[in-house]
PDB file of C-alpha atoms in Angstrom:
ATOM      1  CA  ALA A  12     -41.101 -21.679 -18.068  1.00 74.00           C
ATOM      2  CA  TRP A  13     -39.242 -25.004 -18.246  1.00 85.00           C
ATOM      3  CA  PHE A  14     -37.308 -26.259 -15.221  1.00 90.00           C
ATOM      4  CA  PRO A  15     -34.934 -29.236 -15.215  1.00 93.00           C
ATOM      5  CA  LEU A  16     -36.074 -30.309 -11.723  1.00 93.00           C
ATOM      6  CA  ASP A  17     -39.403 -30.052  -9.937  1.00 93.00           C
ATOM      7  CA  GLU A  18     -37.559 -28.793  -6.854  1.00 92.00           C
ATOM      8  CA  LEU A  19     -36.168 -25.834  -8.828  1.00 89.00           C
ATOM      9  CA  LYS A  20     -39.607 -24.982 -10.178  1.00 90.00           C
ATOM     10  CA  GLU A  21     -41.106 -25.150  -6.687  1.00 89.00           C
ATOM     11  CA  THR A  22     -38.420 -22.869  -5.218  1.00 86.00           C
ATOM     12  CA  ALA A  23     -38.630 -20.357  -8.082  1.00 81.00           C
ATOM     13  CA  THR A  24     -42.418 -20.081  -7.982  1.00 84.00           C
ATOM     14  CA  LYS A  25     -42.551 -20.024  -4.193  1.00 83.00           C
ATOM     15  CA  TYR A  26     -40.062 -17.228  -3.579  1.00 80.00           C
ATOM     16  CA  ARG A  27     -39.858 -15.406  -6.953  1.00 83.00           C
ATOM     17  CA  ASN A  28     -36.494 -13.804  -6.214  1.00 82.00           C
ATOM     18  CA  ILE A  29     -35.892 -11.226  -8.940  1.00 84.00           C
ATOM     19  CA  GLY A  30     -33.033  -8.785  -9.482  1.00 87.00           C
ATOM     20  CA  LEU A  31     -34.440  -5.493 -10.711  1.00 91.00           C
ATOM     21  CA  GLY A  32     -31.579  -3.016 -11.034  1.00 92.00           C
ATOM     22  CA  ILE A  33     -30.432   0.324 -12.396  1.00 93.00           C
ATOM     23  CA  MET A  34     -27.634   1.724 -14.520  1.00 95.00           C
ATOM     24  CA  GLY A  35     -26.571   5.175 -15.696  1.00 96.00           C
ATOM     25  CA  PHE A  36     -26.274   6.663 -12.196  1.00 97.00           C
ATOM     26  CA  ALA A  37     -23.054   8.554 -13.044  1.00 97.00           C
ATOM     27  CA  ASP A  38     -24.664   9.927 -16.206  1.00 97.00           C
ATOM     28  CA  ALA A  39     -27.578  11.240 -14.154  1.00 97.00           C
ATOM     29  CA  LEU A  40     -25.140  13.021 -11.828  1.00 98.00           C
ATOM     30  CA  LEU A  41     -23.286  14.534 -14.794  1.00 97.00           C
ATOM     31  CA  LYS A  42     -26.509  15.882 -16.291  1.00 96.00           C
ATOM     32  CA  LEU A  43     -27.541  17.345 -12.941  1.00 97.00           C
ATOM     33  CA  GLY A  44     -24.086  18.854 -12.401  1.00 97.00           C
ATOM     34  CA  ILE A  45     -23.530  16.902  -9.164  1.00 98.00           C
ATOM     35  CA  PRO A  46     -19.978  15.719  -8.357  1.00 98.00           C
ATOM     36  CA  TYR A  47     -19.897  11.978  -7.605  1.00 98.00           C
ATOM     37  CA  ASP A  48     -17.769  12.556  -4.501  1.00 97.00           C
ATOM     38  CA  SER A  49     -20.077  15.144  -2.915  1.00 98.00           C
ATOM     39  CA  ASP A  50     -22.535  14.977  -0.020  1.00 98.00           C
ATOM     40  CA  ARG A  51     -25.267  15.905  -2.486  1.00 98.00           C
ATOM     41  CA  ALA A  52     -24.487  12.786  -4.550  1.00 98.00           C
ATOM     42  CA  ILE A  53     -24.869  10.600  -1.461  1.00 98.00           C
ATOM     43  CA  ARG A  54     -28.255  12.178  -0.683  1.00 98.00           C
ATOM     44  CA  PHE A  55     -29.290  11.718  -4.311  1.00 98.00           C
ATOM     45  CA  ALA A  56     -28.239   8.030  -4.179  1.00 98.00           C
ATOM     46  CA  ASP A  57     -30.280   7.596  -1.001  1.00 98.00           C
ATOM     47  CA  ASN A  58     -33.345   9.195  -2.594  1.00 97.00           C
ATOM     48  CA  VAL A  59     -33.043   7.214  -5.822  1.00 97.00           C
ATOM     49  CA  GLY A  60     -32.571   3.965  -3.896  1.00 95.00           C
ATOM     50  CA  GLU A  61     -35.594   4.632  -1.704  1.00 96.00           C
ATOM     51  CA  PHE A  62     -37.832   5.534  -4.662  1.00 95.00           C
ATOM     52  CA  PHE A  63     -36.523   2.564  -6.642  1.00 92.00           C
ATOM     53  CA  VAL A  64     -37.424  -0.028  -4.025  1.00 91.00           C
ATOM     54  CA  LEU A  65     -40.755   1.606  -3.095  1.00 92.00           C
ATOM     55  CA  VAL A  66     -41.936   1.383  -6.686  1.00 93.00           C
ATOM     56  CA  ALA A  67     -40.674  -2.198  -6.938  1.00 92.00           C
ATOM     57  CA  LYS A  68     -42.566  -3.186  -3.755  1.00 90.00           C
ATOM     58  CA  ASP A  69     -45.710  -1.488  -4.989  1.00 91.00           C
ATOM     59  CA  GLU A  70     -45.570  -3.347  -8.291  1.00 88.00           C
ATOM     60  CA  SER A  71     -44.741  -6.650  -6.590  1.00 89.00           C
ATOM     61  CA  LYS A  72     -47.668  -6.494  -4.149  1.00 83.00           C
ATOM     62  CA  GLY A  73     -45.893  -9.006  -1.901  1.00 81.00           C
ATOM     63  CA  ARG A  74     -45.381 -11.637  -4.620  1.00 83.00           C
ATOM     64  CA  ASN A  75     -41.562 -11.691  -4.378  1.00 86.00           C
ATOM     65  CA  ILE A  76     -39.216 -12.516  -1.503  1.00 86.00           C
ATOM     66  CA  ALA A  77     -36.514 -10.194  -2.914  1.00 89.00           C
ATOM     67  CA  LEU A  78     -36.851  -7.556  -5.584  1.00 92.00           C
ATOM     68  CA  THR A  79     -33.762  -5.488  -6.223  1.00 94.00           C
ATOM     69  CA  ALA A  80     -30.075  -5.999  -6.961  1.00 93.00           C
ATOM     70  CA  ILE A  81     -27.637  -3.699  -8.744  1.00 94.00           C
ATOM     71  CA  ALA A  82     -25.546  -5.639 -11.249  1.00 91.00           C
ATOM     72  CA  PRO A  83     -22.403  -4.416 -13.084  1.00 86.00           C
ATOM     73  CA  THR A  84     -24.396  -4.023 -16.357  1.00 89.00           C
ATOM     74  CA  GLY A  85     -21.148  -3.898 -18.377  1.00 82.00           C
ATOM     75  CA  SER A  86     -22.529  -5.309 -21.620  1.00 83.00           C
ATOM     76  CA  ILE A  87     -26.037  -3.846 -21.546  1.00 90.00           C
ATOM     77  CA  ALA A  88     -24.786  -0.423 -20.424  1.00 90.00           C
ATOM     78  CA  THR A  89     -22.341  -0.431 -23.334  1.00 84.00           C
ATOM     79  CA  LEU A  90     -25.182  -1.305 -25.718  1.00 87.00           C
ATOM     80  CA  ALA A  91     -27.388   1.387 -24.157  1.00 91.00           C
ATOM     81  CA  GLY A  92     -24.585   3.966 -24.227  1.00 89.00           C
ATOM     82  CA  CYS A  93     -24.686   4.805 -20.528  1.00 92.00           C
ATOM     83  CA  SER A  94     -22.501   4.441 -17.437  1.00 94.00           C
ATOM     84  CA  TYR A  95     -22.242   1.107 -15.644  1.00 93.00           C
ATOM     85  CA  GLY A  96     -24.541   0.415 -12.680  1.00 95.00           C
ATOM     86  CA  ILE A  97     -23.813   2.956  -9.935  1.00 97.00           C
ATOM     87  CA  GLU A  98     -20.147   3.303 -10.909  1.00 96.00           C
ATOM     88  CA  PRO A  99     -18.538   6.703 -11.522  1.00 96.00           C
ATOM     89  CA  ILE A 100     -17.061   7.265 -14.972  1.00 95.00           C
ATOM     90  CA  PHE A 101     -13.877   5.218 -15.437  1.00 90.00           C
ATOM     91  CA  ALA A 102     -12.125   8.015 -17.347  1.00 92.00           C
ATOM     92  CA  VAL A 103     -13.014  11.036 -19.489  1.00 95.00           C
ATOM     93  CA  SER A 104     -11.194   9.245 -22.310  1.00 92.00           C
ATOM     94  CA  PHE A 105     -10.557   5.524 -22.032  1.00 81.00           C
ATOM     95  CA  THR A 106      -9.416   2.593 -24.137  1.00 76.00           C
ATOM     96  CA  LYS A 107     -11.706  -0.437 -24.068  1.00 72.00           C
ATOM     97  CA  ASN A 108      -9.883  -3.705 -24.742  1.00 67.00           C
ATOM     98  CA  THR A 109     -11.651  -6.711 -26.249  1.00 64.00           C
ATOM     99  CA  LEU A 110     -10.710  -9.840 -28.131  1.00 67.00           C
ATOM    100  CA  LEU A 111     -11.584  -8.001 -31.350  1.00 67.00           C
ATOM    101  CA  GLY A 112      -9.264  -5.077 -30.628  1.00 66.00           C
ATOM    102  CA  SER A 113      -9.110  -1.798 -28.726  1.00 71.00           C
ATOM    103  CA  VAL A 114     -11.081   1.412 -29.173  1.00 71.00           C
ATOM    104  CA  THR A 115     -10.608   4.826 -27.520  1.00 78.00           C
ATOM    105  CA  GLN A 116     -13.736   6.709 -26.441  1.00 85.00           C
ATOM    106  CA  LEU A 117     -14.267  10.276 -25.208  1.00 92.00           C
ATOM    107  CA  ASN A 118     -17.116  10.896 -22.769  1.00 94.00           C
ATOM    108  CA  GLU A 119     -19.989  12.330 -24.781  1.00 94.00           C
ATOM    109  CA  HIS A 120     -21.323  14.412 -21.877  1.00 96.00           C
ATOM    110  CA  PHE A 121     -17.943  16.127 -21.586  1.00 97.00           C
ATOM    111  CA  VAL A 122     -17.887  16.822 -25.318  1.00 96.00           C
ATOM    112  CA  ASP A 123     -21.375  18.380 -25.145  1.00 97.00           C
ATOM    113  CA  ILE A 124     -20.423  20.634 -22.218  1.00 97.00           C
ATOM    114  CA  ALA A 125     -17.071  21.622 -23.735  1.00 97.00           C
ATOM    115  CA  LYS A 126     -18.686  22.591 -27.053  1.00 97.00           C
ATOM    116  CA  ARG A 127     -21.574  24.412 -25.399  1.00 97.00           C
ATOM    117  CA  ARG A 128     -19.246  26.432 -23.156  1.00 97.00           C
ATOM    118  CA  GLY A 129     -16.723  27.115 -25.899  1.00 97.00           C
ATOM    119  CA  PHE A 130     -13.534  25.423 -24.657  1.00 97.00           C
ATOM    120  CA  TYR A 131     -13.610  22.386 -26.957  1.00 97.00           C
ATOM    121  CA  THR A 132     -10.589  22.092 -29.250  1.00 96.00           C
ATOM    122  CA  GLU A 133      -8.793  19.237 -30.976  1.00 95.00           C
ATOM    123  CA  GLU A 134      -5.721  20.097 -28.899  1.00 96.00           C
ATOM    124  CA  LEU A 135      -7.802  19.595 -25.748  1.00 96.00           C
ATOM    125  CA  VAL A 136      -8.993  16.204 -27.004  1.00 95.00           C
ATOM    126  CA  THR A 137      -5.388  15.133 -27.624  1.00 94.00           C
ATOM    127  CA  LYS A 138      -4.402  16.126 -24.080  1.00 95.00           C
ATOM    128  CA  ILE A 139      -7.311  14.193 -22.548  1.00 95.00           C
ATOM    129  CA  GLU A 140      -6.643  11.109 -24.649  1.00 91.00           C
ATOM    130  CA  LYS A 141      -3.100  10.877 -23.291  1.00 90.00           C
ATOM    131  CA  SER A 142      -4.080  10.465 -19.644  1.00 88.00           C
ATOM    132  CA  GLY A 143      -7.849  10.024 -19.568  1.00 92.00           C
ATOM    133  CA  SER A 144      -8.195  12.817 -17.003  1.00 95.00           C
ATOM    134  CA  ILE A 145      -8.978  16.547 -17.130  1.00 97.00           C
ATOM    135  CA  GLN A 146      -7.853  17.468 -13.613  1.00 97.00           C
ATOM    136  CA  ASP A 147      -4.458  18.888 -14.691  1.00 96.00           C
ATOM    137  CA  ILE A 148      -5.650  20.684 -17.841  1.00 97.00           C
ATOM    138  CA  PRO A 149      -5.762  24.481 -17.197  1.00 96.00           C
ATOM    139  CA  GLU A 150      -8.294  25.350 -19.917  1.00 96.00           C
ATOM    140  CA  VAL A 151     -11.013  23.201 -18.364  1.00 97.00           C
ATOM    141  CA  PRO A 152     -13.143  25.163 -15.831  1.00 97.00           C
ATOM    142  CA  GLN A 153     -12.998  23.958 -12.214  1.00 97.00           C
ATOM    143  CA  ASP A 154     -16.735  23.235 -11.954  1.00 97.00           C
ATOM    144  CA  VAL A 155     -16.409  20.897 -14.944  1.00 98.00           C
ATOM    145  CA  LYS A 156     -13.389  19.207 -13.361  1.00 98.00           C
ATOM    146  CA  ASP A 157     -15.438  18.660 -10.200  1.00 98.00           C
ATOM    147  CA  ILE A 158     -18.216  16.693 -11.912  1.00 98.00           C
ATOM    148  CA  PHE A 159     -15.875  14.725 -14.199  1.00 98.00           C
ATOM    149  CA  LYS A 160     -13.705  13.139 -11.549  1.00 97.00           C
ATOM    150  CA  THR A 161     -12.921   9.579 -12.570  1.00 95.00           C
ATOM    151  CA  ALA A 162     -13.130   6.336 -10.586  1.00 93.00           C
ATOM    152  CA  GLY A 163      -9.469   6.548  -9.587  1.00 90.00           C
ATOM    153  CA  GLU A 164      -9.756  10.209  -8.573  1.00 94.00           C
ATOM    154  CA  ILE A 165     -12.607   9.635  -6.132  1.00 95.00           C
ATOM    155  CA  SER A 166     -11.696   8.727  -2.565  1.00 94.00           C
ATOM    156  CA  VAL A 167     -12.276   5.201  -1.300  1.00 94.00           C
ATOM    157  CA  ASP A 168     -14.601   6.564   1.381  1.00 96.00           C
ATOM    158  CA  ARG A 169     -16.856   8.236  -1.181  1.00 97.00           C
ATOM    159  CA  HIS A 170     -17.001   5.084  -3.307  1.00 97.00           C
ATOM    160  CA  VAL A 171     -18.195   3.120  -0.290  1.00 97.00           C
ATOM    161  CA  GLU A 172     -20.594   5.834   0.920  1.00 98.00           C
ATOM    162  CA  ILE A 173     -22.396   5.866  -2.430  1.00 98.00           C
ATOM    163  CA  GLN A 174     -22.715   2.083  -2.363  1.00 97.00           C
ATOM    164  CA  ALA A 175     -23.895   2.126   1.254  1.00 98.00           C
ATOM    165  CA  ALA A 176     -26.549   4.749   0.431  1.00 98.00           C
ATOM    166  CA  PHE A 177     -28.037   2.429  -2.187  1.00 97.00           C
ATOM    167  CA  GLN A 178     -27.557  -0.701  -0.071  1.00 97.00           C
ATOM    168  CA  LYS A 179     -29.943   0.641   2.578  1.00 96.00           C
ATOM    169  CA  HIS A 180     -32.773   0.146   0.099  1.00 95.00           C
ATOM    170  CA  VAL A 181     -31.602  -2.707  -2.150  1.00 95.00           C
ATOM    171  CA  CYS A 182     -32.660  -6.252  -1.199  1.00 92.00           C
ATOM    172  CA  ASN A 183     -29.681  -8.170  -2.586  1.00 93.00           C
ATOM    173  CA  ALA A 184     -26.007  -7.335  -3.034  1.00 93.00           C
ATOM    174  CA  ILE A 185     -24.657  -4.502  -5.188  1.00 95.00           C
ATOM    175  CA  SER A 186     -21.922  -4.847  -7.779  1.00 94.00           C
ATOM    176  CA  LYS A 187     -19.479  -1.999  -7.094  1.00 95.00           C
ATOM    177  CA  THR A 188     -15.791  -1.742  -7.878  1.00 93.00           C
ATOM    178  CA  ILE A 189     -13.456   0.329  -5.720  1.00 93.00           C
ATOM    179  CA  ASN A 190     -10.569   1.371  -7.973  1.00 89.00           C
ATOM    180  CA  LEU A 191      -7.184   1.617  -6.263  1.00 90.00           C
ATOM    181  CA  HIS A 192      -3.874   2.921  -7.574  1.00 88.00           C
ATOM    182  CA  ASN A 193      -1.188   0.450  -8.641  1.00 88.00           C
ATOM    183  CA  SER A 194       0.880   0.967  -5.479  1.00 89.00           C
ATOM    184  CA  ALA A 195      -2.005   0.125  -3.098  1.00 91.00           C
ATOM    185  CA  THR A 196      -0.838  -2.000  -0.161  1.00 93.00           C
ATOM    186  CA  VAL A 197      -2.422  -5.049   1.432  1.00 93.00           C
ATOM    187  CA  GLU A 198      -3.433  -2.837   4.361  1.00 95.00           C
ATOM    188  CA  GLU A 199      -5.184  -0.363   2.057  1.00 94.00           C
ATOM    189  CA  VAL A 200      -7.103  -3.156   0.355  1.00 94.00           C
ATOM    190  CA  GLY A 201      -8.084  -4.563   3.754  1.00 95.00           C
ATOM    191  CA  ARG A 202      -9.301  -1.157   4.901  1.00 96.00           C
ATOM    192  CA  VAL A 203     -11.650  -0.920   1.908  1.00 95.00           C
ATOM    193  CA  TYR A 204     -13.287  -4.261   2.660  1.00 96.00           C
ATOM    194  CA  MET A 205     -13.708  -3.451   6.341  1.00 97.00           C
ATOM    195  CA  LEU A 206     -15.091   0.000   5.512  1.00 97.00           C
ATOM    196  CA  ALA A 207     -17.672  -1.570   3.177  1.00 97.00           C
ATOM    197  CA  TYR A 208     -18.556  -4.217   5.771  1.00 97.00           C
ATOM    198  CA  ASN A 209     -18.966  -1.685   8.582  1.00 97.00           C
ATOM    199  CA  SER A 210     -21.080   0.543   6.280  1.00 97.00           C
ATOM    200  CA  GLY A 211     -23.643  -2.219   5.778  1.00 97.00           C
ATOM    201  CA  CYS A 212     -22.647  -3.243   2.244  1.00 97.00           C
ATOM    202  CA  LYS A 213     -23.385  -6.893   1.436  1.00 96.00           C
ATOM    203  CA  SER A 214     -20.436  -7.156  -0.960  1.00 93.00           C
ATOM    204  CA  THR A 215     -17.868  -5.059  -2.774  1.00 94.00           C
ATOM    205  CA  THR A 216     -14.966  -5.488  -5.179  1.00 93.00           C
ATOM    206  CA  VAL A 217     -11.491  -3.975  -5.048  1.00 94.00           C
ATOM    207  CA  TYR A 218      -9.420  -3.649  -8.199  1.00 91.00           C
ATOM    208  CA  ARG A 219      -5.833  -2.411  -8.123  1.00 89.00           C
ATOM    209  CA  ASP A 220      -4.927  -0.761 -11.431  1.00 84.00           C
ATOM    210  CA  GLY A 221      -2.548  -2.845 -13.528  1.00 80.00           C
ATOM    211  CA  SER A 222      -2.908  -5.975 -11.414  1.00 79.00           C
ATOM    212  CA  ARG A 223      -3.807  -7.844 -14.590  1.00 72.00           C
ATOM    213  CA  VAL A 224      -1.592  -7.732 -17.675  1.00 65.00           C
ATOM    214  CA  ILE A 225      -4.672  -7.348 -19.855  1.00 58.00           C
ATOM    215  CA  GLN A 226      -7.545  -5.449 -18.295  1.00 61.00           C
ATOM    216  CA  ALA A 227     -10.929  -4.505 -19.695  1.00 59.00           C
ATOM    217  CA  MET A 228     -10.276  -0.756 -19.735  1.00 60.00           C
ATOM    218  CA  ASP A 229      -7.300   1.583 -19.573  1.00 66.00           C
ATOM    219  CA  ALA A 230      -7.502   5.303 -18.813  1.00 67.00           C
ATOM    220  CA  GLY A 231      -6.130   7.271 -21.760  1.00 67.00           C
ATOM    221  CA  LYS A 232      -3.596   6.206 -24.369  1.00 64.00           C
ATOM    222  CA  ASP A 233      -0.508   6.532 -22.166  1.00 59.00           C
ATOM    223  CA  LYS A 234      -1.683   3.498 -20.194  1.00 53.00           C
ATOM    224  CA  LYS A 235      -2.299   1.418 -23.308  1.00 48.00           C
ATOM    225  CA  LYS A 236       0.320  -1.254 -23.876  1.00 47.00           C
ATOM    226  CA  GLU A 237       0.883  -3.622 -26.751  1.00 43.00           C
ATOM    227  CA  GLN A 238      -1.333  -6.534 -25.798  1.00 42.00           C
ATOM    228  CA  LYS A 239      -1.290 -10.109 -27.002  1.00 42.00           C
ATOM    229  CA  TRP A 240      -4.093 -12.549 -26.275  1.00 38.00           C
ATOM    230  CA  GLU A 241      -2.874 -16.124 -25.895  1.00 42.00           C
ATOM    231  CA  LEU A 242      -4.460 -19.402 -24.851  1.00 41.00           C
ATOM    232  CA  TYR A 243      -2.241 -21.886 -23.023  1.00 42.00           C
ATOM    233  CA  ILE A 244      -3.214 -25.546 -22.834  1.00 44.00           C
ATOM    234  CA  SER A 245      -1.152 -27.972 -20.786  1.00 47.00           C
ATOM    235  CA  ASP A 246      -0.233 -31.071 -22.813  1.00 50.00           C
ATOM    236  CA  PRO A 247       2.419 -33.472 -21.486  1.00 51.00           C
ATOM    237  CA  GLY A 248       2.638 -35.031 -24.944  1.00 53.00           C
ATOM    238  CA  CYS A 249       3.829 -31.788 -26.478  1.00 51.00           C
ATOM    239  CA  ILE A 250       7.586 -31.253 -26.731  1.00 52.00           C
ATOM    240  CA  SER A 251       7.406 -27.853 -25.020  1.00 50.00           C
ATOM    241  CA  GLY A 252       4.810 -28.967 -22.507  1.00 48.00           C
ATOM    242  CA  THR A 253       2.326 -26.254 -23.536  1.00 44.00           C
TER     243      THR A 253
END
């Protein structure tokens, strides 16, 4: 490998800090029928994290100073068709916003279960697409509702507990977003950070829904607004100033 400075090459070869990670954790829970906000999910996270780092250490044979880190995996998870990092599903139906446009997607695991158990209808799809959630739809069985709780429907404590379960075994920090409702207060945001800190997490991220005019994803179509991407460049020589 080429290095711009000898010092960088020396540091890289001496410590060999790598960031082996995982993605698709929420998908694994869905396939196993385990609710993300359950005690069983926390135990599963603990077991996966322990196995993950043990295998990494065995393969490393002491050659690396740090082995594991769980990244957000947004792009590669999208390409692979799986859930991001250790995040829960964002919504059962969500709109992904990009510079090229917006597209609405329905969770494929939900579709498979709904068809297999006989409650899939186009009317059901329309209902889900409006809000992105299935919690208030009577025709969806309760056990299905339990495993398809979305990021915003899972308590802050459970979000942090899942991250903390992995953090016990992961060398570096973990990318994890705690989704809060739009009316979340400064005190609520502060509580999340302190909860993560006191749980042994090396980092965490809090995102309050709607805090950006244009955000990467919206739950359902009701949340989708007409969006306009603009680039502003300050130019004193321009009549308008922009």
